[in-house]
PDB file of C-alpha atoms in Angstrom:
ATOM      1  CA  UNK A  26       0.000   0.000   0.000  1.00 55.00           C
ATOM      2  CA  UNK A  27       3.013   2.293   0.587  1.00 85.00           C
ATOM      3  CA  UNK A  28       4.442   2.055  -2.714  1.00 89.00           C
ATOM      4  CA  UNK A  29       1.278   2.909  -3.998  1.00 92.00           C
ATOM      5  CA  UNK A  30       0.943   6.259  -1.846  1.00 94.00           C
ATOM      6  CA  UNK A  31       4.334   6.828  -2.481  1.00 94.00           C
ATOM      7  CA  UNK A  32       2.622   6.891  -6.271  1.00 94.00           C
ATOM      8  CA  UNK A  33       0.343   9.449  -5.589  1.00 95.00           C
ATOM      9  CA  UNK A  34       3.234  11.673  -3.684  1.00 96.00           C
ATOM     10  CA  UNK A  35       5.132  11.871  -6.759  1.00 94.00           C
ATOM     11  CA  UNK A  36       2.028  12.270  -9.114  1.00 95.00           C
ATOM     12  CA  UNK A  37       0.359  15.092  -6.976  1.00 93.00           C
ATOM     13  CA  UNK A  38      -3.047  14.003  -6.518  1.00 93.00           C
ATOM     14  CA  UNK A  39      -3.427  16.516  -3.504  1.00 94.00           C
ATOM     15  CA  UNK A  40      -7.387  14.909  -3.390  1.00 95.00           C
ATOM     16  CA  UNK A  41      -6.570  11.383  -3.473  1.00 96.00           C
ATOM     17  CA  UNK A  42      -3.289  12.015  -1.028  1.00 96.00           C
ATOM     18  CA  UNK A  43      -5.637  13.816   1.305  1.00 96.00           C
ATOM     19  CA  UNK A  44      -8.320  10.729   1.263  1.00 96.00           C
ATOM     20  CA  UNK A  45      -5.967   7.979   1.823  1.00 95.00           C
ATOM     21  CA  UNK A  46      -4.328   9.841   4.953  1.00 96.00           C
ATOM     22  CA  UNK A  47      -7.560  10.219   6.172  1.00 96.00           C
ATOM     23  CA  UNK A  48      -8.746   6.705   5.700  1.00 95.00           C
ATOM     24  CA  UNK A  49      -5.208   5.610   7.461  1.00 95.00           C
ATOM     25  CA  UNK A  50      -3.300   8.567   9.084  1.00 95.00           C
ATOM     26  CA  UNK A  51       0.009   6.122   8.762  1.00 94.00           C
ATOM     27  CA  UNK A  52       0.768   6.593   5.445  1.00 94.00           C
ATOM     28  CA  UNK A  53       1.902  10.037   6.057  1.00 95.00           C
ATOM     29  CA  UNK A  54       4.761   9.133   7.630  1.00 94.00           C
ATOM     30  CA  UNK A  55       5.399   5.703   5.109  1.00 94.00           C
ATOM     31  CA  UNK A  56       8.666   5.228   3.765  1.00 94.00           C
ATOM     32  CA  UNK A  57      10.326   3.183   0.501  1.00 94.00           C
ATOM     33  CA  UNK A  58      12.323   0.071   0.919  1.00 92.00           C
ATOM     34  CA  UNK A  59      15.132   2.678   1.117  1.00 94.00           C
ATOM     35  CA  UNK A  60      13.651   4.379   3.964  1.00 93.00           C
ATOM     36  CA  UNK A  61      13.184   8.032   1.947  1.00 95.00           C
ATOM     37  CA  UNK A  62       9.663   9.417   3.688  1.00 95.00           C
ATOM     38  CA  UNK A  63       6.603  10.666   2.029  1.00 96.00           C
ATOM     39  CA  UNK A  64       6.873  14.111   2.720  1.00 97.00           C
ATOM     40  CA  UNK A  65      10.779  14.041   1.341  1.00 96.00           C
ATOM     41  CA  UNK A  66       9.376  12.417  -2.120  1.00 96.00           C
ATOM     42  CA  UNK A  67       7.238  14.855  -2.477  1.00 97.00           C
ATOM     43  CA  UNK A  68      10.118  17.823  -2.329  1.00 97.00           C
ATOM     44  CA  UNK A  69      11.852  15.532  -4.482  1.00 96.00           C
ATOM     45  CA  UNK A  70       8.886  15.732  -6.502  1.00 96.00           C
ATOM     46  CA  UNK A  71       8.393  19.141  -6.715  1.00 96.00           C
ATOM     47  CA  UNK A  72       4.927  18.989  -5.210  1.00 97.00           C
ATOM     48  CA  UNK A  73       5.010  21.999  -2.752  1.00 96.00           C
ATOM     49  CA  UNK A  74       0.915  21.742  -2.013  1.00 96.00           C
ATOM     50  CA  UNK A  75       1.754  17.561  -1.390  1.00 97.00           C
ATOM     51  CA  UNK A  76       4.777  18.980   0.878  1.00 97.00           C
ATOM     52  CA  UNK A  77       2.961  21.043   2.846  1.00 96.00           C
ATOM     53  CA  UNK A  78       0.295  18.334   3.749  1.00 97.00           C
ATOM     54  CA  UNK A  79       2.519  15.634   4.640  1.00 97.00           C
ATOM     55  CA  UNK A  80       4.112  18.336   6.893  1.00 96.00           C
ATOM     56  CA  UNK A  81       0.827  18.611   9.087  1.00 95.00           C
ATOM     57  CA  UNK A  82       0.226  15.242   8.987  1.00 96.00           C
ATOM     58  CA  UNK A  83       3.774  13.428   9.465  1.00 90.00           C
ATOM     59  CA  UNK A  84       4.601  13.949  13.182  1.00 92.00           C
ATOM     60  CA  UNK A  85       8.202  14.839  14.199  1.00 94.00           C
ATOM     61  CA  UNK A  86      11.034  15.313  11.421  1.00 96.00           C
ATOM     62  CA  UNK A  87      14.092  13.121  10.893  1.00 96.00           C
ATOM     63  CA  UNK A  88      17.434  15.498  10.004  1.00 96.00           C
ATOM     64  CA  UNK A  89      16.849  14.261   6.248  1.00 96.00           C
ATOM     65  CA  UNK A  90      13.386  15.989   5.865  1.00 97.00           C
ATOM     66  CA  UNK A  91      14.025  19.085   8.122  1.00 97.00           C
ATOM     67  CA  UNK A  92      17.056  19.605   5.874  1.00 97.00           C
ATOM     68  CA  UNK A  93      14.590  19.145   2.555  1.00 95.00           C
ATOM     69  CA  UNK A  94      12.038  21.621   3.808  1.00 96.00           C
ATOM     70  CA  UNK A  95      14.489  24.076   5.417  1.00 95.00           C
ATOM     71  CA  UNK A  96      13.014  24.132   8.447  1.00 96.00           C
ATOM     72  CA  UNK A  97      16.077  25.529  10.749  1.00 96.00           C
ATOM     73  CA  UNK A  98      13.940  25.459  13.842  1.00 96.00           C
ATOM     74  CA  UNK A  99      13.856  21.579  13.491  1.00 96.00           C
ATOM     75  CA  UNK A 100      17.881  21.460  12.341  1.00 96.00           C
ATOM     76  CA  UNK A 101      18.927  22.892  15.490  1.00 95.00           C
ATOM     77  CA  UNK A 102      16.598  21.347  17.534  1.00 96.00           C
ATOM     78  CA  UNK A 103      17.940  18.104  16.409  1.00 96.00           C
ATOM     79  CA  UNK A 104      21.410  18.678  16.443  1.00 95.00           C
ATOM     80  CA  UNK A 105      21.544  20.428  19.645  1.00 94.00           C
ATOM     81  CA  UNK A 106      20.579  16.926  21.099  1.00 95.00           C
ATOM     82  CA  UNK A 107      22.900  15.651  18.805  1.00 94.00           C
ATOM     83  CA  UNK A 108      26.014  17.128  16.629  1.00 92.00           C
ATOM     84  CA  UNK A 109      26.418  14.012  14.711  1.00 92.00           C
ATOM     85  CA  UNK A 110      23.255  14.129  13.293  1.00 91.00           C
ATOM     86  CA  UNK A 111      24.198  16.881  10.712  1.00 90.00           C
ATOM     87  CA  UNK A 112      26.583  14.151   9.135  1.00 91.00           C
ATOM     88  CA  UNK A 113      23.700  11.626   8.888  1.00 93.00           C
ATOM     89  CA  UNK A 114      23.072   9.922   5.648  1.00 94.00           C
ATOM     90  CA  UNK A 115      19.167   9.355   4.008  1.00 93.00           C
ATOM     91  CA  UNK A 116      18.128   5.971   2.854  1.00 91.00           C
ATOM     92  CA  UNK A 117      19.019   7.152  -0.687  1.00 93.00           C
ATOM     93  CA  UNK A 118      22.258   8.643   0.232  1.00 94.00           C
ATOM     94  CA  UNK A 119      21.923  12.542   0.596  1.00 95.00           C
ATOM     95  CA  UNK A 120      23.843  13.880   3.814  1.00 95.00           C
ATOM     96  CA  UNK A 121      21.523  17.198   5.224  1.00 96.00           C
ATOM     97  CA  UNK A 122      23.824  19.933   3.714  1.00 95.00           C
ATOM     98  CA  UNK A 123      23.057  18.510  -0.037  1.00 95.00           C
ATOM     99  CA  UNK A 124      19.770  17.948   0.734  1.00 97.00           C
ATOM    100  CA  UNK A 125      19.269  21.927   1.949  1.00 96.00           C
ATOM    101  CA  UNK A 126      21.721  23.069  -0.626  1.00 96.00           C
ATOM    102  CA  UNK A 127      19.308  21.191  -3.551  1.00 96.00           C
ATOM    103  CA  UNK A 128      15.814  22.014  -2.218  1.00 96.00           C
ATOM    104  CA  UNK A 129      16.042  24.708   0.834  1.00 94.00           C
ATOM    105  CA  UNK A 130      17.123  28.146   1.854  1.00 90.00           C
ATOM    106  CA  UNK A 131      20.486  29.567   2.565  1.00 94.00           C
ATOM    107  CA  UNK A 132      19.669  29.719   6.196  1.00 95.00           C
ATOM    108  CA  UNK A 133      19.523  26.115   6.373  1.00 95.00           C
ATOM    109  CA  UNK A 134      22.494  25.572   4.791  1.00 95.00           C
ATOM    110  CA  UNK A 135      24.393  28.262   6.707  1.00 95.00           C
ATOM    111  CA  UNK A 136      23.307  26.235   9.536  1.00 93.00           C
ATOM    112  CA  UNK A 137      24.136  23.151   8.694  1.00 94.00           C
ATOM    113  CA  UNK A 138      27.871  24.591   7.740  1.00 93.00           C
ATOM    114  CA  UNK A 139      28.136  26.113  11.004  1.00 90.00           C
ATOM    115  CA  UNK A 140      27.684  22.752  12.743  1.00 86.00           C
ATOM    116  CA  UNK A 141      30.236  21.195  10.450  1.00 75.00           C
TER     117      UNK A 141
END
């Protein structure tokens, strides 16, 4: 069912995204066999309306999607508790300062050079 929703994600059916996630709040936070999230295919995607959904709906970001959204509130909060995390690695490969650097703002990438 994932891969499927995963699908929709990359296709941009905001309706039929919003339907399933209500039917079965889960698949806002589902994942590919990679472990790449929802809400980072759609940034991938280039599906800002899908991105912004998935934000409401997903719970708690890892480093890998606050770095794809460029939400620096989220960075710091989650490498304050942990430097190392600014050197993690997504399921496809993408370390946070690419992943800001391809689909964020400056001040999330100013961040993430700051904490090395």
């Amino acid at each position: 069912m994932s891969q499927q929703f995963l699908n929709l994600v990359r296709s941009g059916d905001t309706a039929k995204i919003a339907s399933e996630v209500e039917a079965n709040p889960a698949l806002a936070c589902c994942r590919d066999a990679q472990g790449v999230s929802a809400l980072t295919w759609s940034v991938y995607a280039g599906q800002p309306l899908v991105r912004d959904f998935l934000r409401q709906h997903a719970g708690e970001l890892s480093i890998s999607e606050a770095a794809c959204v460029g939400d620096c509130e989220c960075l710091h909060r989650l490498i304050a508790a942990d430097a190392m995390m600014a050197r993690e690695v997504s399921g496809d490969g993408w370390p946070p300062l690419h992943l800001s650097a391809a689909f964020a703002s400056t001040e999330a990438v100013t961040l993430l050079l700051e904490h090395g």
